[in-house]
Amino acid sequence: MILESMENSLRPLMSVAELAKGVVYTESIATCWEPPAHIRAMSEDQRQDVRNKWHILVEGEDVPPPIKSFKDMRLPPAVLEHLKARKILKPTPIQIQGLPAVLSGRDLIGIAFTGSGKTLAFTLPLVMFAADEERRLPIVRGEGPIGMVVCPSRELARQTHAVAQGFCDALSAANECAPLRNMLCIGGIAPKEQLDMIRQGVHTIVATPGRLQDLLTKKRIALDLCRYLALDEADRMIDMGFEEEVRNIMDFFKHQRQTLLFSATMPAKIQTFAKSALVRPVVVNVGRAGAANLDVIQEVEYVKQEAKILYLLECLQKTAPPVLIFCESKNDVDSIHEYLLLKGVEAVAIHGGKDQEERNYAIDGFQSGRKDVMIGTDIASKGLDFPDVQHVINYDMPKEIENYVHRIGRTGRCGKTGVATTFINKSCEETTLLDLKHLLKEAKQRIPPVLATLDDPAEAEADESIDAGDGRGCKFCGGLGHRAATCPKLESQRMKAVLSASGGSTGREKIGGGGGGDW
């Protein structure tokens, strides 16, 4: 009953005009792409064999066939050479099924563990569609964008923009099309540069919701030509603070668009909600939504609150740098940063209280290898790609298990292995610890005695129900150690709704303890 009441209170992710006029789209966006003849000739059993081999689960009608090589996806030679130069020789499971679906014009919900190549699955089609439109009818001054990607944090937007820019440069260098203008639209930097590019006309935009909504409201950008919208870390944006901004952005679309939602954690509630606004959606799922990356060795240690900062130095010696340390609060980030600098450790810090220049310096220094350790709030846990990180330390156990999955996913990327160490103590909520216990059990990791002794009312049911889709875990947030009746996240949302209805205000939810400034 609680879940039904929450679902009924959610409006579909559609523009106000579409809702008011009762507009319903029944056909997907048409594209000029189609797979090669030998791929189209595959029987449904052959297609399913490929999906079974790569553990790909699909839902939807007329699902496009999976394609096991970039060459068979009919990508231009310049793109294939660019992928080869980046040592991306074959598609990952989410790309094998996701890329053909997106290139076919289908709406998509993509769920795959962290480090599985989701970013390429929506940035490559974005650039391909922009190049195709530019060849058919060039963009003139003041026009655009043709497509855009919306990310929850500035750092993730910068990273996604760099990936898209690489494809744009490769196509332009090979004279495949006219130069494509790819704009980064984030807060924290002067808008003059963005406005100058808008005046020239832009093909693609990678943005954060706040700055994008600001430019749309001031009519600096129009979405008249936009036919492609990808939401990265979609469940976090819809579920935790950016829902209104996303809805407001939807209001500026004038026509049907192809909508893509990607994340590593996508609870069933969010999937049901998202499907209400998608046209003939394809759901591509590689592994259980919200499952931890199996390439990460997860270690959980009981450490008293006052001993954590001392034990941190010992943990840093487990592996060679680089190492990521996550905290719940900005104050802890600053304290640990100062402590490590005094101990002679080359460290940088990142959180929402720092200005954009400091945040860029921290990310660049850590990615280039000049700095060995980066300390941050959950601002650094969503989607950022640090391919060489061998060790992630959770100084605090996050309040939500999804944040834990995203944090440890910063290591063990692209098939490499990594280590994640998490400090827990009596201050941690029992519901979160039960979720952690089931997550460790699912990943066949060692369960420490302090978790093994926890009284788990759902354990018998969980043991009987091994399949992820068989009623196991919380239907609201996806956690495995509790049910919807005791879900703390559901309770907090209900309280927020009650306060909002009574005229009170809780403000934007603080994600990961870092505060609204992180986003």
mmCIF file of N, CA and C in Angstrom, residues 25-28 44 47 51 58-65 97 101 104 106-107 275 278-283:
data_model
loop_
_atom_site.group_PDB
_atom_site.id
_atom_site.type_symbol
_atom_site.label_atom_id
_atom_site.label_comp_id
_atom_site.label_asym_id
_atom_site.label_seq_id
_atom_site.Cartn_x
_atom_site.Cartn_y
_atom_site.Cartn_z
ATOM 1 N N TYR A 25 3.001 9.162 -27.755
ATOM 2 C CA TYR A 25 3.776 8.702 -28.902
ATOM 3 C C TYR A 25 3.764 7.178 -28.918
ATOM 4 N N THR A 26 3.508 6.598 -30.075
ATOM 5 C CA THR A 26 3.414 5.137 -30.171
ATOM 6 C C THR A 26 4.560 4.522 -30.970
ATOM 7 N N GLU A 27 5.264 5.340 -31.748
ATOM 8 C CA GLU A 27 6.362 4.831 -32.574
ATOM 9 C C GLU A 27 7.677 5.456 -32.136
ATOM 10 N N SER A 28 8.766 4.660 -32.202
ATOM 11 C CA SER A 28 10.091 5.172 -31.854
ATOM 12 C C SER A 28 10.589 6.134 -32.929
ATOM 13 N N GLU A 44 15.954 -15.622 -33.571
ATOM 14 C CA GLU A 44 15.793 -15.156 -32.200
ATOM 15 C C GLU A 44 16.584 -16.031 -31.227
ATOM 16 N N ARG A 47 20.202 -14.918 -31.359
ATOM 17 C CA ARG A 47 20.360 -13.661 -30.626
ATOM 18 C C ARG A 47 20.373 -13.915 -29.116
ATOM 19 N N ARG A 51 23.139 -13.176 -26.010
ATOM 20 C CA ARG A 51 22.802 -12.486 -24.752
ATOM 21 C C ARG A 51 23.123 -13.365 -23.544
ATOM 22 N N VAL A 58 17.185 -8.681 -21.374
ATOM 23 C CA VAL A 58 16.475 -7.620 -22.106
ATOM 24 C C VAL A 58 14.972 -7.734 -21.886
ATOM 25 N N GLU A 59 14.313 -6.586 -21.903
ATOM 26 C CA GLU A 59 12.854 -6.516 -21.878
ATOM 27 C C GLU A 59 12.421 -5.552 -22.974
ATOM 28 N N GLY A 60 11.248 -5.778 -23.525
ATOM 29 C CA GLY A 60 10.738 -4.866 -24.541
ATOM 30 C C GLY A 60 10.322 -5.619 -25.789
ATOM 31 N N GLU A 61 9.620 -4.921 -26.671
ATOM 32 C CA GLU A 61 9.153 -5.540 -27.901
ATOM 33 C C GLU A 61 10.098 -5.218 -29.047
ATOM 34 N N ASP A 62 10.271 -6.188 -29.958
ATOM 35 C CA ASP A 62 11.141 -6.021 -31.133
ATOM 36 C C ASP A 62 12.521 -5.498 -30.753
ATOM 37 N N VAL A 63 13.171 -6.164 -29.824
ATOM 38 C CA VAL A 63 14.490 -5.718 -29.360
ATOM 39 C C VAL A 63 15.515 -5.906 -30.481
ATOM 40 N N PRO A 64 16.287 -4.861 -30.832
ATOM 41 C CA PRO A 64 17.311 -4.996 -31.875
ATOM 42 C C PRO A 64 18.331 -6.078 -31.509
ATOM 43 N N PRO A 65 18.968 -6.703 -32.512
ATOM 44 C CA PRO A 65 19.903 -7.799 -32.233
ATOM 45 C C PRO A 65 21.182 -7.314 -31.566
ATOM 46 N N GLN A 97 24.515 -4.865 -26.590
ATOM 47 C CA GLN A 97 23.070 -4.756 -26.783
ATOM 48 C C GLN A 97 22.598 -3.301 -26.790
ATOM 49 N N ALA A 101 20.526 -0.856 -29.963
ATOM 50 C CA ALA A 101 19.199 -0.345 -29.590
ATOM 51 C C ALA A 101 19.142 1.173 -29.723
ATOM 52 N N SER A 104 19.308 2.372 -33.311
ATOM 53 C CA SER A 104 18.039 2.090 -33.997
ATOM 54 C C SER A 104 16.958 3.114 -33.659
ATOM 55 N N ARG A 106 15.668 3.559 -30.496
ATOM 56 C CA ARG A 106 14.798 3.102 -29.416
ATOM 57 C C ARG A 106 15.094 3.825 -28.106
ATOM 58 N N ASP A 107 14.057 4.084 -27.320
ATOM 59 C CA ASP A 107 14.243 4.558 -25.950
ATOM 60 C C ASP A 107 14.818 3.408 -25.122
ATOM 61 N N LYS A 275 9.500 4.169 -17.292
ATOM 62 C CA LYS A 275 8.825 3.590 -18.454
ATOM 63 C C LYS A 275 7.570 4.379 -18.840
ATOM 64 N N LEU A 278 8.655 6.764 -21.544
ATOM 65 C CA LEU A 278 9.440 6.272 -22.675
ATOM 66 C C LEU A 278 8.526 5.610 -23.706
ATOM 67 N N VAL A 279 8.961 5.634 -24.949
ATOM 68 C CA VAL A 279 8.180 5.058 -26.051
ATOM 69 C C VAL A 279 8.779 3.706 -26.434
ATOM 70 N N ARG A 280 7.995 2.650 -26.302
ATOM 71 C CA ARG A 280 8.446 1.286 -26.614
ATOM 72 C C ARG A 280 9.848 1.044 -26.053
ATOM 73 N N PRO A 281 10.042 1.225 -24.746
ATOM 74 C CA PRO A 281 11.411 1.172 -24.204
ATOM 75 C C PRO A 281 12.015 -0.226 -24.237
ATOM 76 N N VAL A 282 13.331 -0.252 -24.401
ATOM 77 C CA VAL A 282 14.116 -1.476 -24.267
ATOM 78 C C VAL A 282 14.872 -1.375 -22.942
ATOM 79 N N VAL A 283 14.750 -2.381 -22.103
ATOM 80 C CA VAL A 283 15.506 -2.425 -20.847
ATOM 81 C C VAL A 283 16.650 -3.414 -21.029
#
